[in-house]
Each structure stands twice: as structure tokens, then as C-alpha cells.
Amino acid sequence: MSTHYYAFGSICRGEVDRSSDVDLLACITGPGPDLDSEKFSIYQHARLRDLWIEGNPFAWHLYLESKLLFSSDGVDFLGSLGAPGTYRSGIEDCNKFARLFAESAQQLTQTHVNATFNLSCMFLGVRNLATCYSLWRGSPVFSRRSPMLIDIPLGVEAGAFDVLTRARVLSTRGIGVALTREEVMLAIRAVTTVRAWMSQLLAEVHQ
Amino acid sequence: MTEFNNRIAAQRDILFAVNGAGWEEELYGLSRGALDRWVQSNQLDRSSRLVSLLMEVAGKLFFLANKSQEQVTSEYRLLSSEVSVLTEEIRRELKQQA
């Protein structure tokens, strides 16, 4: 069975720094090789075809920001799929990520237990909402700084967004300096601004 | 609430139970990196029941813990009943340690 490996994400955008990891995709059919799922996102070829048909944001991400590293049959599998279908779940996805942000912010404002995890989820909510909104808009931005790069940019202090980003790296990779209480408070002070920004984006997609 | 949000909530519950017990450094997530850091920071025995249970539940929540880019694919498959059982076991284990 054929196997295809791709790099995608920040390395393909040239958006790499000390906290970046290299996103790798393995496209396989059947059980495939014994790969480390911590290192690779492992997808069946058939599943990727489905994601392409449904116009899933991940399909668009791969279509726009992936590079073939290896092909066992000489075929660029993702390239052969062409452009993904129209993105249709913008409202549902934006609601989902707004809710993630709201629930995480709610616990964070009640207690500092789980602060880093909740900030990490808030990053995920903010970033993925911005990305899904941009895709719905027809100008996809997959950068981890997508909230600041879309047509309705998030206007919070750079320091507050950096706290969210660091929390995400601490939560997903366990690396980085632990957040101080002052840094957590800086992020909490940005919550109202983020909520207002999210409401604006949601109003757009619900129109 | 969507299944996605439910799954994040399940992870939050587990971490809240663990972090409520008070540690030198909190458990920041259920990724391998976060668990390794927590074990090391708190000088825990890697083979202890608590760490084993957390590793097990982390395996079930893997996609949620690690794959920021793929939170929109619904690729993460979760047996929610298994996660509930493990969460209860983690709570019991924490209570015994208290």
C-alpha cells in the first residue's frame, strides 16, 4: 500500500521559533507503518478524501500549507485531490470555539486551579475561531497569530496573547517557563475584549 | 453542547481533580510532554497507580490534548464511558493519597 509523508503548518509558512514543532502528516492505507502518533498526524487516505469532500478546515489547511516529503508511489496524494469542497460548517465551528473560550474563561475567573490548562483552551478557542472565520470569509489564515491577521483583528495587548500561546505550549508539549500569577491576571484582563471580538465575528457568520 | 466541547470538559474535570490536590507544579495538560514535566517537577513515581491512570486516560484523549490543528476534524474517537470510569478511579486514587 502507498504511503505519503507531508510537512504542514508553521514550518511551511516559515513561521518558526523556539516553541515551534514540526507538523508531520502520514497518509496511509490499512494499518500502515509503526509510526509515533506523537510525531505524526496519521490519516487513512480514504478519511482524507472525505475531509476534502466536506471542505473541512483541516483539508483546506493541508491544501494551502503542506509540502510533500516522501511518496512511496511517486504520486503527490494531497495534490491529486485538488481543492477541497466549499467550507460549510463555519457557523457550527465558530460557535464551538466561542463556547470553548467561554467555558475556559469562566473557570479561570472563578479559580486559578487549572489556570494554565484553561488559558491553553482559550488560545485554542481564539485561534481556531479566527481561522474558521477567515476560511468562511474566503481568506483563510492558519497562522497561530490568526486572530491578529484577519479582517476584524483582535485588539489585545501582545503580552496577553503571548500568555495564551505559552499556555498552549506548556499544555501540549510541557515546555516553557511556568506562568506567573501576574501573567495569568494579564490574560484575565483581556477576556472582556476577546468576548466582544468573538461576538463581532459570530454576528458576521450568523448574518 | 457539542461532542467536542464535552470532550474538552472531560479533560478539564480530570485536571481539576488532579490540580485541586495541590502540587509543586500543576499538571498543564494530558499530553505526553505535560505529563512528563509534571512527574518530574513533583518527583513522582512514574510507575504509581495515579500516573498510570493519567497515562491511560491521556491515551484516550490524545487528539484533544495534542492536535491543535485538527480540533475541527472530529477525528478524535473517544469512548466516553471509559473516560468516565477512569476519571472516577483518578478521583479515588487522589482521595486515598490525601
XYZ file of C-alpha atoms in Angstrom:
305
model
C 0.000 0.000 0.000
C 1.218 3.501 -0.746
C 2.438 5.865 1.959
C 2.842 9.626 1.754
C 4.519 11.947 4.239
C 3.988 15.697 4.355
C 5.141 18.620 6.459
C 2.457 21.201 7.158
C 1.715 24.203 9.330
C 4.242 26.680 10.710
C 7.294 25.140 9.025
C 5.616 25.647 5.621
C 4.720 29.239 6.471
C 8.263 29.944 7.664
C 6.699 30.900 10.990
C 9.158 29.030 13.148
C 10.601 29.903 16.505
C 11.960 28.125 19.568
C 8.494 26.979 20.634
C 7.525 25.590 17.221
C 7.330 21.932 16.467
C 7.268 20.431 13.002
C 3.839 19.176 11.985
C 4.074 15.936 10.069
C 1.279 14.108 8.287
C 1.341 10.445 7.328
C -1.220 9.286 4.751
C -1.644 5.527 4.906
C -3.994 2.778 3.815
C -4.685 -0.044 6.226
C -2.537 -0.497 9.324
C 0.464 1.298 7.776
C 3.964 1.544 9.247
C 4.605 1.671 13.004
C 4.695 5.453 13.413
C 4.823 7.531 16.597
C 1.457 9.269 16.810
C 3.060 11.976 18.974
C 5.199 12.907 15.977
C 2.795 12.258 13.109
C -0.822 13.080 12.411
C -1.801 9.749 10.903
C -4.702 9.611 8.467
C -6.104 6.976 6.188
C -6.205 8.014 2.532
C -9.968 7.405 2.494
C -10.511 9.660 5.522
C -8.565 12.481 3.889
C -10.695 12.132 0.764
C -13.791 12.526 2.957
C -12.335 15.610 4.665
C -11.641 17.055 1.212
C -15.203 16.422 0.054
C -16.725 18.039 3.154
C -14.434 21.085 2.808
C -13.100 20.568 6.327
C -10.757 23.320 7.616
C -8.001 20.758 8.092
C -8.304 19.784 4.418
C -8.010 23.453 3.455
C -5.032 23.831 5.773
C -3.268 20.895 4.141
C -4.237 22.045 0.654
C -2.804 25.501 1.230
C 0.100 24.764 3.569
C 1.672 21.360 3.121
C 4.766 20.063 1.381
C 5.318 16.538 0.173
C 8.335 14.933 1.857
C 8.052 11.362 0.632
C 5.817 9.330 -1.647
C 6.154 5.573 -1.954
C 4.483 5.573 -5.385
C 5.738 8.847 -6.827
C 2.286 10.437 -6.516
C 1.568 13.656 -4.597
C -1.567 12.274 -2.985
C -2.859 15.534 -1.491
C -2.015 17.435 -4.664
C -4.006 14.874 -6.659
C -7.134 15.698 -4.616
C -7.230 19.280 -5.936
C -9.048 21.997 -3.991
C -11.285 20.834 -1.104
C -15.029 21.354 -1.262
C -16.719 24.526 -0.077
C -16.425 25.113 3.666
C -19.959 24.774 5.020
C -19.630 24.371 8.781
C -18.438 27.908 9.556
C -21.292 28.749 11.919
C -21.088 25.459 13.800
C -17.283 25.626 14.123
C -17.239 29.274 15.218
C -19.904 28.545 17.858
C -17.920 25.566 19.100
C -14.720 27.560 19.592
C -16.535 30.517 21.147
C -18.056 28.106 23.638
C -14.647 26.584 24.388
C -13.309 30.047 25.150
C -16.316 30.958 27.306
C -16.201 27.792 29.414
C -12.453 28.028 29.942
C -12.620 31.731 30.836
C -15.449 31.012 33.248
C -13.416 28.514 35.259
C -10.346 30.745 35.100
C -12.197 33.721 36.547
C -13.569 31.548 39.369
C -10.332 29.812 40.372
C -6.674 29.727 39.458
C -6.621 25.934 39.773
C -6.135 24.712 36.174
C -5.128 28.225 35.089
C -2.573 27.120 32.509
C -4.879 24.485 31.030
C -7.753 26.953 30.795
C -5.526 29.565 29.166
C -4.386 26.898 26.733
C -8.028 26.167 25.827
C -8.684 29.891 25.486
C -5.825 30.073 22.987
C -7.360 27.186 21.059
C -10.771 28.872 21.070
C -9.426 32.253 19.947
C -7.069 30.925 17.295
C -9.413 28.346 15.802
C -12.371 30.719 15.794
C -10.260 33.239 13.871
C -9.083 30.574 11.446
C -12.584 29.177 10.850
C -13.953 32.699 10.436
C -11.232 33.540 7.912
C -11.961 30.377 5.962
C -15.684 31.165 5.998
C -14.755 34.660 4.754
C -12.777 33.133 1.891
C -9.368 34.434 3.030
C -8.004 31.613 5.185
C -5.322 32.377 7.752
C -3.821 29.360 9.511
C -1.108 31.177 11.434
C -1.076 30.769 15.208
C -1.422 34.558 15.182
C -4.543 34.366 13.006
C -6.650 36.422 15.483
C -4.475 39.443 14.737
C -4.268 38.814 10.992
C -7.918 38.574 9.932
C -10.057 41.454 8.639
C -11.525 42.014 12.132
C -8.350 41.779 14.198
C -8.284 41.013 17.897
C -7.071 44.094 19.735
C -5.494 42.867 22.931
C -2.058 43.614 24.326
C 0.586 41.469 22.643
C 1.623 40.327 26.113
C -1.813 38.866 26.825
C -1.853 36.837 23.616
C 1.692 35.656 24.325
C 0.489 34.313 27.682
C -2.189 32.264 25.894
C 0.354 30.982 23.382
C 2.801 29.973 26.121
C -0.004 28.206 27.991
C -0.772 26.207 24.851
C 2.869 25.115 24.515
C 3.029 24.202 28.222
C -0.160 22.180 27.877
C 0.631 20.371 24.636
C 4.380 19.920 24.917
C 5.216 20.558 28.546
C 7.927 23.055 27.706
C 8.489 26.655 28.690
C 8.624 28.748 31.819
C 5.619 28.338 34.112
C 3.188 31.268 34.048
C 3.300 33.720 36.930
C 0.212 34.968 38.738
C 0.725 38.401 37.135
C 0.775 36.846 33.667
C -2.432 34.945 34.391
C -4.026 38.203 35.551
C -2.871 39.948 32.357
C -4.734 37.323 30.316
C -7.820 37.547 32.532
C -7.970 41.305 31.973
C -8.147 40.646 28.211
C -11.208 38.378 28.491
C -13.784 41.146 28.068
C -12.081 42.408 24.911
C -11.864 38.889 23.486
C -15.547 38.245 24.216
C -16.549 41.433 22.383
C -14.352 40.495 19.414
C -15.837 36.996 19.304
C -19.351 38.452 19.339
C -18.418 40.556 16.307
C -17.155 37.529 14.382
C -20.169 35.437 15.364
C -22.512 38.228 14.256
C -20.774 38.207 10.873
C -21.109 34.460 10.307
C -24.713 34.422 11.560
C -25.809 37.178 9.166
C -23.287 21.319 23.761
C -21.206 19.680 21.007
C -19.302 16.468 21.483
C -16.112 18.467 21.030
C -16.973 20.735 23.966
C -17.987 17.737 26.061
C -14.627 16.145 25.472
C -12.715 19.253 26.475
C -14.915 19.427 29.588
C -13.976 15.825 30.415
C -10.302 16.741 30.234
C -10.877 19.855 32.355
C -12.620 17.763 35.036
C -9.711 15.345 35.261
C -7.149 18.139 35.512
C -9.261 19.997 38.065
C -9.397 16.903 40.278
C -5.643 16.384 39.986
C -4.630 20.021 40.392
C -7.011 20.517 43.295
C -4.805 18.153 45.299
C -2.014 20.761 45.352
C 1.363 20.098 43.745
C 4.682 21.819 43.428
C 3.685 22.430 39.804
C 0.265 21.856 38.225
C -0.464 19.315 35.545
C -0.895 21.538 32.486
C -2.499 19.061 30.135
C -2.789 15.412 29.233
C -0.139 15.411 26.522
C 2.903 13.205 26.943
C 5.101 16.291 27.358
C 2.876 17.824 30.039
C 2.658 14.539 31.958
C 6.430 14.000 31.783
C 7.022 17.522 33.084
C 4.518 17.086 35.923
C 6.030 13.750 37.008
C 9.486 15.301 37.035
C 8.539 18.609 38.705
C 6.749 16.812 41.514
C 9.244 13.943 41.790
C 6.523 11.342 41.322
C 6.973 7.658 40.796
C 6.287 7.033 37.116
C 5.002 3.555 37.918
C 2.487 4.757 40.544
C -1.194 3.986 40.038
C -2.098 7.667 39.716
C 0.441 8.286 36.956
C -0.610 5.071 35.186
C -4.275 6.078 35.284
C -3.442 9.514 33.918
C -1.351 7.996 31.132
C -4.242 5.709 30.273
C -6.857 8.434 30.134
C -4.399 10.661 28.258
C -4.186 7.992 25.573
C -7.945 8.135 25.138
C -7.974 11.913 24.955
C -4.859 12.122 22.818
C -6.242 14.121 19.958
C -7.743 16.686 22.258
C -4.547 17.132 24.182
C -2.155 17.431 21.300
C -3.570 18.290 17.956
C -4.445 21.963 17.829
C -4.745 21.939 14.071
C -7.144 19.053 13.956
C -9.721 20.057 16.513
C -12.078 20.572 13.627
C -11.852 17.142 12.029
C -13.853 15.103 14.558
C -11.041 12.618 14.151
C -10.643 12.080 17.847
C -12.528 8.973 18.846
C -13.454 8.744 22.461
C -15.143 6.051 24.431
C -16.770 8.418 26.889
C -17.830 5.686 29.306
C -14.223 4.520 29.604
C -13.097 8.079 30.295
C -15.786 8.458 32.989
C -14.674 5.259 34.709
C -11.033 6.333 34.602
C -11.917 9.792 35.930
C -13.625 8.222 38.927
C -10.622 5.957 39.517
C -8.330 9.001 39.427
C -10.551 10.777 41.974
C -10.484 7.723 44.269
C -6.724 7.468 43.956
C -6.287 11.141 44.833
C -8.563 10.738 47.841
C -6.523 7.796 49.102
C -3.335 9.830 48.770
C -4.746 12.817 50.650
